[in-house]
Amino acid sequence: MNRNGGKRSERWLGGAAILAVLVFWQAVAAFVVRDSFILPSPVDVAVSFVSLLENGSLPMDFATSILHFAIGLGAALLIGIPVGIVMGWNRRIDALLDPVIEILRPIPPLAWIPFAIVWFGLTNASAGFVIFVGSVFPVLINTYTGFRSVPRIFVEAGKMLGCIKDRDLIRYIAFPSALPSVAAGIRIATGVGWMCLVAAELFGVSKFGLGQKLWFFYNLHQMDAVVVYMILLGLIGLGFDMVFRYWIERQFLKWRMGEVA
Amino acid sequence: MGDLVIRDLCQGFRRDDGSILTAIEHLDLVIHEEELVCVLGPSGCGKTTLLRMIAGLDTATCGEIELDGEQITGPNPKIGIVFQEYSLFPWRTVIDNVAFGLEMRGIPREERTRTAGHFLELVGLAQFRGSYPSELSGGMRQRVAVARALALDPVVLLMDEPFGALDAQTRNMLQHELLMIWEKTRKTIVFITHSVDEAVFLADRIIVLTPRPGRVCETISIDMPRPRDRTGAGFAKFRRYVLDLINQPKCESPDKV
Ligand SMILES: Nc1ncnc2c1ncn2[C@@H]1O[C@H](COP(=O)(O)OP(=O)(O)OP(=O)(O)O)[C@@H](O)[C@H]1O
Ligand SMILES: [Mg+2]
């Protein structure tokens, strides 16, 4: 992966590769497969995209999926960060909660779908819950690790400067020190949560949603529309990640550079 | 009044195998108000350990430390410290680092920025107020750390080999600067070093510690006017005296553990 965007000539290379893939795809679809159910061609997909723009429900799908995602990620932050903080700060709470978390963590998020339905019914909250299960652990673990690795010297310097109470030490010393790690956890959670989205919408919690429509069009055997939703899901996921990376770099590059050296 | 009194101080650490490592044993010491004292001792003799107890960061296993007749039981606003290693908060700019203690005291932003700016000027770094610590050299970071400790106007300033990691030139410059600051602010300064040269240049009094377990081996008053000339005869005399003392049996380890 090229993090800095690369030189201009190198970016051309990437663009050329995408173009080549599209041409190859079109050729295979049009001359080899010749069945738009098995493999819709890029042109089919483009036509389908335009008709979806005109008659479809793309904005509603987008909004609904963002709602599910926001519920899941929001709950993950609301629970993952505080739990990560107390576990990272207090060894007893760590010892208390760690086994529970270690047992829950390896359960695949999608295995929670039956309980999502039992507990929340076919609601937006139900889809949010599946996304929450996927994204809470990266947030929690990274917050925990960040707090665990706060250099002792910062805490002691803080105490000598009148920052004594646990609450103040967490707020003014440990949290800022751990923030890069917390942010990295949120970024991972964003990725995982987005991946859970399609499955979370699969079981019919809403009439709209990018994942919901993907299944909807699959059932109609409109594979060109399925590809449209696939590409949208990929691009939006990429967009999240890019925005997030940009934000992280702006926030932390200033003070982290040279810190390791 | 205003003296720092250390009585019969000990400190031990439990080793992994359960035995106790004695870092400091029965150390007695009085440091007077506005005095600049250098504590000199070989690496591992317990200098940092001593300073951490004065700072209230560690509790002694026996003995006591009093400042102004008050026993020290924990971090105390009357005591500021500059650590041996870099301790600036990397997520705060230089000015916000210096203002940190004032912020903890609840002093309004405008006032604390003004005070912090004043102390940054004192250490000659006013133009770096907006920089992050990672953008500063080692010497600059330690100067900011000095400003940060001074901003709270402590009675005693503890300095743990603050210039230990710096090159000779920078070190000499910072020693000059420290004396200037000391004359302006009249703090009691406890300055730890293992450089005889640095101690003779700075101190009113040099406390020579024995190797571990650390005890006071001897106290030497350096009654030489300042500014002191490192190449002068008087300086050489003191330096030789201290160097001889360090090699004497009584300042060597009683039991080589
Ligand atoms: N937290 C600790 N746990 C166990 N042993 C310790 C601890 N702190 C210090 N020691 C031991 O106590 C002794 C004195 O350590 P200290 O850091 O005070 O030395 P120092 O005189 O400051 O040395 P230097 O000049 O290298 O900084 C050393 O042998 C060290 O290994
Ligand atoms: Mg030390």
PDB file of C-alpha atoms in Angstrom, chain A:
ATOM      1  CA  MET A   1       0.000   0.000   0.000  1.00  0.00           C
ATOM      2  CA  ASN A   2       1.224   3.400  -0.901  1.00  0.00           C
ATOM      3  CA  ARG A   3       0.569   5.650   2.059  1.00  0.00           C
ATOM      4  CA  ASN A   4       1.759   8.914   0.628  1.00  0.00           C
ATOM      5  CA  GLY A   5      -0.106   8.710  -2.636  1.00  0.00           C
ATOM      6  CA  GLY A   6       3.189   8.257  -4.401  1.00  0.00           C
ATOM      7  CA  LYS A   7       4.691  10.146  -7.266  1.00  0.00           C
ATOM      8  CA  ARG A   8       2.544  11.139 -10.173  1.00  0.00           C
ATOM      9  CA  SER A   9       3.904   8.504 -12.492  1.00  0.00           C
ATOM     10  CA  GLU A  10       3.235   5.839  -9.881  1.00  0.00           C
ATOM     11  CA  ARG A  11      -0.326   7.007  -9.445  1.00  0.00           C
ATOM     12  CA  TRP A  12      -0.805   6.716 -13.182  1.00  0.00           C
ATOM     13  CA  LEU A  13       0.278   3.149 -12.849  1.00  0.00           C
ATOM     14  CA  GLY A  14      -2.478   2.464 -10.332  1.00  0.00           C
ATOM     15  CA  GLY A  15      -5.083   4.126 -12.549  1.00  0.00           C
ATOM     16  CA  ALA A  16      -3.888   2.146 -15.550  1.00  0.00           C
ATOM     17  CA  ALA A  17      -4.218  -1.087 -13.599  1.00  0.00           C
ATOM     18  CA  ILE A  18      -7.820  -0.307 -12.634  1.00  0.00           C
ATOM     19  CA  LEU A  19      -8.573   0.464 -16.281  1.00  0.00           C
ATOM     20  CA  ALA A  20      -6.935  -2.774 -17.379  1.00  0.00           C
ATOM     21  CA  VAL A  21      -9.001  -4.773 -14.892  1.00  0.00           C
ATOM     22  CA  LEU A  22     -12.189  -3.113 -16.182  1.00  0.00           C
ATOM     23  CA  VAL A  23     -11.289  -3.890 -19.813  1.00  0.00           C
ATOM     24  CA  PHE A  24     -10.400  -7.473 -18.956  1.00  0.00           C
ATOM     25  CA  TRP A  25     -13.579  -7.880 -16.941  1.00  0.00           C
ATOM     26  CA  GLN A  26     -15.647  -6.453 -19.802  1.00  0.00           C
ATOM     27  CA  ALA A  27     -13.946  -8.765 -22.307  1.00  0.00           C
ATOM     28  CA  VAL A  28     -14.442 -11.865 -20.187  1.00  0.00           C
ATOM     29  CA  ALA A  29     -18.071 -10.979 -19.437  1.00  0.00           C
ATOM     30  CA  ALA A  30     -18.935 -10.112 -23.035  1.00  0.00           C
ATOM     31  CA  PHE A  31     -17.025 -12.783 -24.931  1.00  0.00           C
ATOM     32  CA  VAL A  32     -16.339 -15.670 -22.559  1.00  0.00           C
ATOM     33  CA  VAL A  33     -19.071 -15.901 -19.949  1.00  0.00           C
ATOM     34  CA  ARG A  34     -21.863 -14.173 -21.858  1.00  0.00           C
ATOM     35  CA  ASP A  35     -24.305 -14.509 -19.012  1.00  0.00           C
ATOM     36  CA  SER A  36     -24.963 -11.430 -16.906  1.00  0.00           C
ATOM     37  CA  PHE A  37     -26.297 -13.544 -14.051  1.00  0.00           C
ATOM     38  CA  ILE A  38     -22.939 -15.346 -13.652  1.00  0.00           C
ATOM     39  CA  LEU A  39     -20.821 -12.288 -14.370  1.00  0.00           C
ATOM     40  CA  PRO A  40     -22.387  -8.900 -15.137  1.00  0.00           C
ATOM     41  CA  SER A  41     -20.072  -6.754 -17.218  1.00  0.00           C
ATOM     42  CA  PRO A  42     -18.889  -3.290 -16.166  1.00  0.00           C
ATOM     43  CA  VAL A  43     -21.247  -1.785 -18.696  1.00  0.00           C
ATOM     44  CA  ASP A  44     -24.181  -3.732 -17.189  1.00  0.00           C
ATOM     45  CA  VAL A  45     -23.138  -2.491 -13.784  1.00  0.00           C
ATOM     46  CA  ALA A  46     -22.870   1.112 -14.963  1.00  0.00           C
ATOM     47  CA  VAL A  47     -26.307   0.956 -16.583  1.00  0.00           C
ATOM     48  CA  SER A  48     -27.738  -0.592 -13.446  1.00  0.00           C
ATOM     49  CA  PHE A  49     -26.113   2.120 -11.343  1.00  0.00           C
ATOM     50  CA  VAL A  50     -27.704   4.874 -13.427  1.00  0.00           C
ATOM     51  CA  SER A  51     -31.126   3.286 -13.220  1.00  0.00           C
ATOM     52  CA  LEU A  52     -30.712   2.787  -9.473  1.00  0.00           C
ATOM     53  CA  LEU A  53     -29.803   6.458  -9.186  1.00  0.00           C
ATOM     54  CA  GLU A  54     -32.977   7.383 -11.042  1.00  0.00           C
ATOM     55  CA  ASN A  55     -35.486   4.917  -9.611  1.00  0.00           C
ATOM     56  CA  GLY A  56     -33.710   3.234  -6.758  1.00  0.00           C
ATOM     57  CA  SER A  57     -33.393   4.018  -3.093  1.00  0.00           C
ATOM     58  CA  LEU A  58     -29.665   4.694  -2.888  1.00  0.00           C
ATOM     59  CA  PRO A  59     -29.862   7.706  -0.544  1.00  0.00           C
ATOM     60  CA  MET A  60     -32.200   5.861   1.839  1.00  0.00           C
ATOM     61  CA  ASP A  61     -29.975   2.776   1.730  1.00  0.00           C
ATOM     62  CA  PHE A  62     -26.962   4.855   2.468  1.00  0.00           C
ATOM     63  CA  ALA A  63     -28.655   6.698   5.329  1.00  0.00           C
ATOM     64  CA  THR A  64     -30.000   3.484   6.863  1.00  0.00           C
ATOM     65  CA  SER A  65     -26.654   1.742   6.715  1.00  0.00           C
ATOM     66  CA  ILE A  66     -24.940   4.753   8.257  1.00  0.00           C
ATOM     67  CA  LEU A  67     -27.564   4.673  11.009  1.00  0.00           C
ATOM     68  CA  HIS A  68     -26.862   0.995  11.762  1.00  0.00           C
ATOM     69  CA  PHE A  69     -23.163   1.649  11.630  1.00  0.00           C
ATOM     70  CA  ALA A  70     -23.402   4.692  13.893  1.00  0.00           C
ATOM     71  CA  ILE A  71     -25.442   2.781  16.474  1.00  0.00           C
ATOM     72  CA  GLY A  72     -22.933  -0.075  16.496  1.00  0.00           C
ATOM     73  CA  LEU A  73     -19.780   2.019  16.506  1.00  0.00           C
ATOM     74  CA  GLY A  74     -21.241   4.556  18.916  1.00  0.00           C
ATOM     75  CA  ALA A  75     -22.097   1.841  21.428  1.00  0.00           C
ATOM     76  CA  ALA A  76     -18.653   0.299  20.908  1.00  0.00           C
ATOM     77  CA  LEU A  77     -16.979   3.598  21.786  1.00  0.00           C
ATOM     78  CA  LEU A  78     -19.321   4.253  24.689  1.00  0.00           C
ATOM     79  CA  ILE A  79     -18.556   0.889  26.236  1.00  0.00           C
ATOM     80  CA  GLY A  80     -15.134  -0.033  24.844  1.00  0.00           C
ATOM     81  CA  ILE A  81     -13.321   3.152  25.845  1.00  0.00           C
ATOM     82  CA  PRO A  82     -14.445   3.365  29.493  1.00  0.00           C
ATOM     83  CA  VAL A  83     -13.967  -0.362  30.083  1.00  0.00           C
ATOM     84  CA  GLY A  84     -10.554  -0.208  28.420  1.00  0.00           C
ATOM     85  CA  ILE A  85      -9.640   2.758  30.619  1.00  0.00           C
ATOM     86  CA  VAL A  86     -10.575   1.169  33.942  1.00  0.00           C
ATOM     87  CA  MET A  87      -8.952  -2.118  32.969  1.00  0.00           C
ATOM     88  CA  GLY A  88      -5.784  -0.365  31.854  1.00  0.00           C
ATOM     89  CA  TRP A  89      -5.678   1.808  34.957  1.00  0.00           C
ATOM     90  CA  ASN A  90      -6.639  -0.631  37.658  1.00  0.00           C
ATOM     91  CA  ARG A  91      -4.943  -4.020  37.904  1.00  0.00           C
ATOM     92  CA  ARG A  92      -7.691  -5.541  40.035  1.00  0.00           C
ATOM     93  CA  ILE A  93     -10.445  -4.659  37.593  1.00  0.00           C
ATOM     94  CA  ASP A  94      -8.173  -5.962  34.857  1.00  0.00           C
ATOM     95  CA  ALA A  95      -7.790  -9.284  36.647  1.00  0.00           C
ATOM     96  CA  LEU A  96     -11.533  -9.370  37.228  1.00  0.00           C
ATOM     97  CA  LEU A  97     -12.721  -8.641  33.697  1.00  0.00           C
ATOM     98  CA  ASP A  98      -9.925 -10.065  31.601  1.00  0.00           C
ATOM     99  CA  PRO A  99     -11.083 -13.719  31.591  1.00  0.00           C
ATOM    100  CA  VAL A 100     -14.644 -12.751  30.661  1.00  0.00           C
ATOM    101  CA  ILE A 101     -13.416 -10.656  27.769  1.00  0.00           C
ATOM    102  CA  GLU A 102     -10.966 -13.286  26.593  1.00  0.00           C
ATOM    103  CA  ILE A 103     -13.807 -15.790  26.383  1.00  0.00           C
ATOM    104  CA  LEU A 104     -16.248 -13.470  24.620  1.00  0.00           C
ATOM    105  CA  ARG A 105     -13.756 -11.979  22.183  1.00  0.00           C
ATOM    106  CA  PRO A 106     -13.111 -14.972  19.897  1.00  0.00           C
ATOM    107  CA  ILE A 107     -16.844 -15.536  19.274  1.00  0.00           C
ATOM    108  CA  PRO A 108     -17.413 -14.354  15.694  1.00  0.00           C
ATOM    109  CA  PRO A 109     -19.730 -11.309  15.668  1.00  0.00           C
ATOM    110  CA  LEU A 110     -22.092 -13.009  13.251  1.00  0.00           C
ATOM    111  CA  ALA A 111     -22.659 -15.809  15.754  1.00  0.00           C
ATOM    112  CA  TRP A 112     -24.524 -13.211  17.808  1.00  0.00           C
ATOM    113  CA  ILE A 113     -27.182 -12.690  15.145  1.00  0.00           C
ATOM    114  CA  PRO A 114     -29.736 -15.077  16.733  1.00  0.00           C
ATOM    115  CA  PHE A 115     -29.492 -13.226  20.023  1.00  0.00           C
ATOM    116  CA  ALA A 116     -29.557  -9.886  18.271  1.00  0.00           C
ATOM    117  CA  ILE A 117     -32.962 -10.880  16.927  1.00  0.00           C
ATOM    118  CA  VAL A 118     -34.173 -12.380  20.197  1.00  0.00           C
ATOM    119  CA  TRP A 119     -33.124  -9.362  22.224  1.00  0.00           C
ATOM    120  CA  PHE A 120     -33.802  -6.484  19.854  1.00  0.00           C
ATOM    121  CA  GLY A 121     -36.240  -7.917  17.331  1.00  0.00           C
ATOM    122  CA  LEU A 122     -36.087  -6.836  13.714  1.00  0.00           C
ATOM    123  CA  THR A 123     -34.997  -3.292  14.486  1.00  0.00           C
ATOM    124  CA  ASN A 124     -32.177  -0.964  13.623  1.00  0.00           C
ATOM    125  CA  ALA A 125     -30.794  -1.614  17.092  1.00  0.00           C
ATOM    126  CA  SER A 126     -30.528  -5.272  16.217  1.00  0.00           C
ATOM    127  CA  ALA A 127     -28.249  -4.578  13.244  1.00  0.00           C
ATOM    128  CA  GLY A 128     -26.371  -2.065  15.380  1.00  0.00           C
ATOM    129  CA  PHE A 129     -25.797  -4.758  17.979  1.00  0.00           C
ATOM    130  CA  VAL A 130     -24.045  -7.069  15.515  1.00  0.00           C
ATOM    131  CA  ILE A 131     -21.812  -4.216  14.393  1.00  0.00           C
ATOM    132  CA  PHE A 132     -21.197  -3.348  18.023  1.00  0.00           C
ATOM    133  CA  VAL A 133     -19.998  -6.870  18.811  1.00  0.00           C
ATOM    134  CA  GLY A 134     -17.588  -6.656  15.906  1.00  0.00           C
ATOM    135  CA  SER A 135     -16.165  -3.260  16.770  1.00  0.00           C
ATOM    136  CA  VAL A 136     -16.155  -3.124  20.568  1.00  0.00           C
ATOM    137  CA  PHE A 137     -13.153  -5.399  21.080  1.00  0.00           C
ATOM    138  CA  PRO A 138     -10.652  -3.523  18.936  1.00  0.00           C
ATOM    139  CA  VAL A 139     -11.646  -0.306  20.747  1.00  0.00           C
ATOM    140  CA  LEU A 140     -11.437  -1.926  24.165  1.00  0.00           C
ATOM    141  CA  ILE A 141      -8.170  -3.760  23.589  1.00  0.00           C
ATOM    142  CA  ASN A 142      -6.415  -0.761  22.084  1.00  0.00           C
ATOM    143  CA  THR A 143      -7.601   1.575  24.824  1.00  0.00           C
ATOM    144  CA  TYR A 144      -6.419  -0.960  27.366  1.00  0.00           C
ATOM    145  CA  THR A 145      -3.005  -1.349  25.735  1.00  0.00           C
ATOM    146  CA  GLY A 146      -2.642   2.409  25.415  1.00  0.00           C
ATOM    147  CA  PHE A 147      -3.330   2.900  29.119  1.00  0.00           C
ATOM    148  CA  ARG A 148      -1.072   0.015  30.079  1.00  0.00           C
ATOM    149  CA  SER A 149       1.842   1.521  28.233  1.00  0.00           C
ATOM    150  CA  VAL A 150       1.616   5.050  29.615  1.00  0.00           C
ATOM    151  CA  PRO A 151       5.246   5.746  30.599  1.00  0.00           C
ATOM    152  CA  ARG A 152       5.600   5.885  34.372  1.00  0.00           C
ATOM    153  CA  ILE A 153       7.693   9.022  34.082  1.00  0.00           C
ATOM    154  CA  PHE A 154       4.691  10.963  32.734  1.00  0.00           C
ATOM    155  CA  VAL A 155       2.513   9.906  35.634  1.00  0.00           C
ATOM    156  CA  GLU A 156       5.210  10.855  38.126  1.00  0.00           C
ATOM    157  CA  ALA A 157       5.930  14.161  36.423  1.00  0.00           C
ATOM    158  CA  GLY A 158       2.198  14.825  36.578  1.00  0.00           C
ATOM    159  CA  LYS A 159       2.033  14.030  40.276  1.00  0.00           C
ATOM    160  CA  MET A 160       4.940  16.363  40.994  1.00  0.00           C
ATOM    161  CA  LEU A 161       3.063  19.109  39.188  1.00  0.00           C
ATOM    162  CA  GLY A 162      -0.050  18.737  41.288  1.00  0.00           C
ATOM    163  CA  CYS A 163      -1.998  16.252  39.184  1.00  0.00           C
ATOM    164  CA  ILE A 164      -2.691  13.779  41.962  1.00  0.00           C
ATOM    165  CA  LYS A 165      -6.207  12.373  41.822  1.00  0.00           C
ATOM    166  CA  ASP A 166      -6.811   9.302  39.664  1.00  0.00           C
ATOM    167  CA  ARG A 167      -9.448  11.151  37.707  1.00  0.00           C
ATOM    168  CA  ASP A 168      -7.071  13.969  36.842  1.00  0.00           C
ATOM    169  CA  LEU A 169      -4.208  11.617  36.059  1.00  0.00           C
ATOM    170  CA  ILE A 170      -6.437   9.726  33.650  1.00  0.00           C
ATOM    171  CA  ARG A 171      -7.773  12.857  32.055  1.00  0.00           C
ATOM    172  CA  TYR A 172      -4.617  14.921  31.749  1.00  0.00           C
ATOM    173  CA  ILE A 173      -1.863  12.324  31.523  1.00  0.00           C
ATOM    174  CA  ALA A 174      -2.963   8.793  30.701  1.00  0.00           C
ATOM    175  CA  PHE A 175      -5.663   9.574  28.160  1.00  0.00           C
ATOM    176  CA  PRO A 176      -3.620  11.946  26.004  1.00  0.00           C
ATOM    177  CA  SER A 177      -0.693   9.582  26.208  1.00  0.00           C
ATOM    178  CA  ALA A 178      -2.874   6.652  25.157  1.00  0.00           C
ATOM    179  CA  LEU A 179      -4.827   8.556  22.522  1.00  0.00           C
ATOM    180  CA  PRO A 180      -2.827   7.389  19.475  1.00  0.00           C
ATOM    181  CA  SER A 181      -3.470   3.805  20.500  1.00  0.00           C
ATOM    182  CA  VAL A 182      -7.169   4.508  21.154  1.00  0.00           C
ATOM    183  CA  ALA A 183      -7.473   6.162  17.749  1.00  0.00           C
ATOM    184  CA  ALA A 184      -5.805   3.209  16.055  1.00  0.00           C
ATOM    185  CA  GLY A 185      -8.328   0.958  17.805  1.00  0.00           C
ATOM    186  CA  ILE A 186     -11.218   3.062  16.540  1.00  0.00           C
ATOM    187  CA  ARG A 187      -9.831   2.831  13.046  1.00  0.00           C
ATOM    188  CA  ILE A 188      -9.656  -0.951  13.210  1.00  0.00           C
ATOM    189  CA  ALA A 189     -13.172  -1.000  14.712  1.00  0.00           C
ATOM    190  CA  THR A 190     -14.463   1.081  11.818  1.00  0.00           C
ATOM    191  CA  GLY A 191     -13.157  -1.489   9.386  1.00  0.00           C
ATOM    192  CA  VAL A 192     -14.471  -4.504  11.284  1.00  0.00           C
ATOM    193  CA  GLY A 193     -17.827  -2.852  11.943  1.00  0.00           C
ATOM    194  CA  TRP A 194     -18.296  -2.039   8.292  1.00  0.00           C
ATOM    195  CA  MET A 195     -17.563  -5.629   7.388  1.00  0.00           C
ATOM    196  CA  CYS A 196     -20.299  -6.806   9.742  1.00  0.00           C
ATOM    197  CA  LEU A 197     -22.796  -4.483   8.115  1.00  0.00           C
ATOM    198  CA  VAL A 198     -23.890  -6.702   5.226  1.00  0.00           C
ATOM    199  CA  ALA A 199     -24.533  -9.648   7.516  1.00  0.00           C
ATOM    200  CA  ALA A 200     -26.245  -7.410  10.057  1.00  0.00           C
ATOM    201  CA  GLU A 201     -28.730  -6.255   7.431  1.00  0.00           C
ATOM    202  CA  LEU A 202     -29.139  -9.696   5.923  1.00  0.00           C
ATOM    203  CA  PHE A 203     -31.836 -10.850   8.274  1.00  0.00           C
ATOM    204  CA  GLY A 204     -34.297  -8.150   7.365  1.00  0.00           C
ATOM    205  CA  VAL A 205     -34.118  -5.595  10.126  1.00  0.00           C
ATOM    206  CA  SER A 206     -35.026  -2.771   7.759  1.00  0.00           C
ATOM    207  CA  LYS A 207     -36.499  -2.075   4.359  1.00  0.00           C
ATOM    208  CA  PHE A 208     -33.430  -0.137   3.317  1.00  0.00           C
ATOM    209  CA  GLY A 209     -29.700  -0.429   3.698  1.00  0.00           C
ATOM    210  CA  LEU A 210     -26.761  -1.190   1.452  1.00  0.00           C
ATOM    211  CA  GLY A 211     -26.460  -4.704   2.790  1.00  0.00           C
ATOM    212  CA  GLN A 212     -30.203  -5.228   2.814  1.00  0.00           C
ATOM    213  CA  LYS A 213     -30.475  -4.219  -0.858  1.00  0.00           C
ATOM    214  CA  LEU A 214     -27.580  -6.439  -1.776  1.00  0.00           C
ATOM    215  CA  TRP A 215     -29.581  -9.426  -0.572  1.00  0.00           C
ATOM    216  CA  PHE A 216     -32.771  -8.042  -2.040  1.00  0.00           C
ATOM    217  CA  PHE A 217     -31.334  -7.833  -5.551  1.00  0.00           C
ATOM    218  CA  TYR A 218     -29.668 -11.190  -5.165  1.00  0.00           C
ATOM    219  CA  ASN A 219     -33.077 -12.698  -4.520  1.00  0.00           C
ATOM    220  CA  LEU A 220     -34.322 -10.971  -7.669  1.00  0.00           C
ATOM    221  CA  HIS A 221     -31.306 -12.417  -9.487  1.00  0.00           C
ATOM    222  CA  GLN A 222     -30.274  -8.904 -10.551  1.00  0.00           C
ATOM    223  CA  MET A 223     -26.588  -9.484 -10.198  1.00  0.00           C
ATOM    224  CA  ASP A 224     -25.624  -6.225 -11.888  1.00  0.00           C
ATOM    225  CA  ALA A 225     -27.346  -4.349  -9.048  1.00  0.00           C
ATOM    226  CA  VAL A 226     -25.624  -6.620  -6.538  1.00  0.00           C
ATOM    227  CA  VAL A 227     -22.290  -5.543  -7.965  1.00  0.00           C
ATOM    228  CA  VAL A 228     -23.327  -1.875  -7.696  1.00  0.00           C
ATOM    229  CA  TYR A 229     -23.957  -2.345  -3.974  1.00  0.00           C
ATOM    230  CA  MET A 230     -20.767  -4.322  -3.534  1.00  0.00           C
ATOM    231  CA  ILE A 231     -18.727  -1.522  -5.067  1.00  0.00           C
ATOM    232  CA  LEU A 232     -20.548   1.104  -2.997  1.00  0.00           C
ATOM    233  CA  LEU A 233     -19.863  -0.819   0.199  1.00  0.00           C
ATOM    234  CA  GLY A 234     -16.199  -1.049  -0.715  1.00  0.00           C
ATOM    235  CA  LEU A 235     -15.852   2.601  -1.640  1.00  0.00           C
ATOM    236  CA  ILE A 236     -17.619   3.874   1.473  1.00  0.00           C
ATOM    237  CA  GLY A 237     -15.438   1.643   3.652  1.00  0.00           C
ATOM    238  CA  LEU A 238     -12.398   3.014   1.893  1.00  0.00           C
ATOM    239  CA  GLY A 239     -13.693   6.548   2.376  1.00  0.00           C
ATOM    240  CA  PHE A 240     -14.083   6.036   6.132  1.00  0.00           C
ATOM    241  CA  ASP A 241     -10.601   4.710   6.379  1.00  0.00           C
ATOM    242  CA  MET A 242      -9.100   7.548   4.388  1.00  0.00           C
ATOM    243  CA  VAL A 243     -10.879  10.217   6.392  1.00  0.00           C
ATOM    244  CA  PHE A 244      -9.829   8.530   9.583  1.00  0.00           C
ATOM    245  CA  ARG A 245      -6.231   8.136   8.551  1.00  0.00           C
ATOM    246  CA  TYR A 246      -6.054  11.753   7.526  1.00  0.00           C
ATOM    247  CA  TRP A 247      -7.500  12.804  10.871  1.00  0.00           C
ATOM    248  CA  ILE A 248      -5.124  10.611  12.869  1.00  0.00           C
ATOM    249  CA  GLU A 249      -2.123  11.894  11.021  1.00  0.00           C
ATOM    250  CA  ARG A 250      -3.136  15.488  11.522  1.00  0.00           C
ATOM    251  CA  GLN A 251      -3.733  14.934  15.213  1.00  0.00           C
ATOM    252  CA  PHE A 252      -0.717  12.936  16.161  1.00  0.00           C
ATOM    253  CA  LEU A 253       1.987  13.424  13.586  1.00  0.00           C
ATOM    254  CA  LYS A 254       3.050  16.684  15.143  1.00  0.00           C
ATOM    255  CA  TRP A 255       3.881  15.250  18.510  1.00  0.00           C
ATOM    256  CA  ARG A 256       4.670  11.674  17.680  1.00  0.00           C
ATOM    257  CA  MET A 257       7.375  12.304  15.128  1.00  0.00           C
ATOM    258  CA  GLY A 258      10.811  11.532  16.443  1.00  0.00           C
ATOM    259  CA  GLU A 259       9.319  10.291  19.666  1.00  0.00           C
ATOM    260  CA  VAL A 260      10.442   6.757  19.104  1.00  0.00           C
ATOM    261  CA  ALA A 261      13.953   7.812  18.151  1.00  0.00           C
TER     262      ALA A 261
END
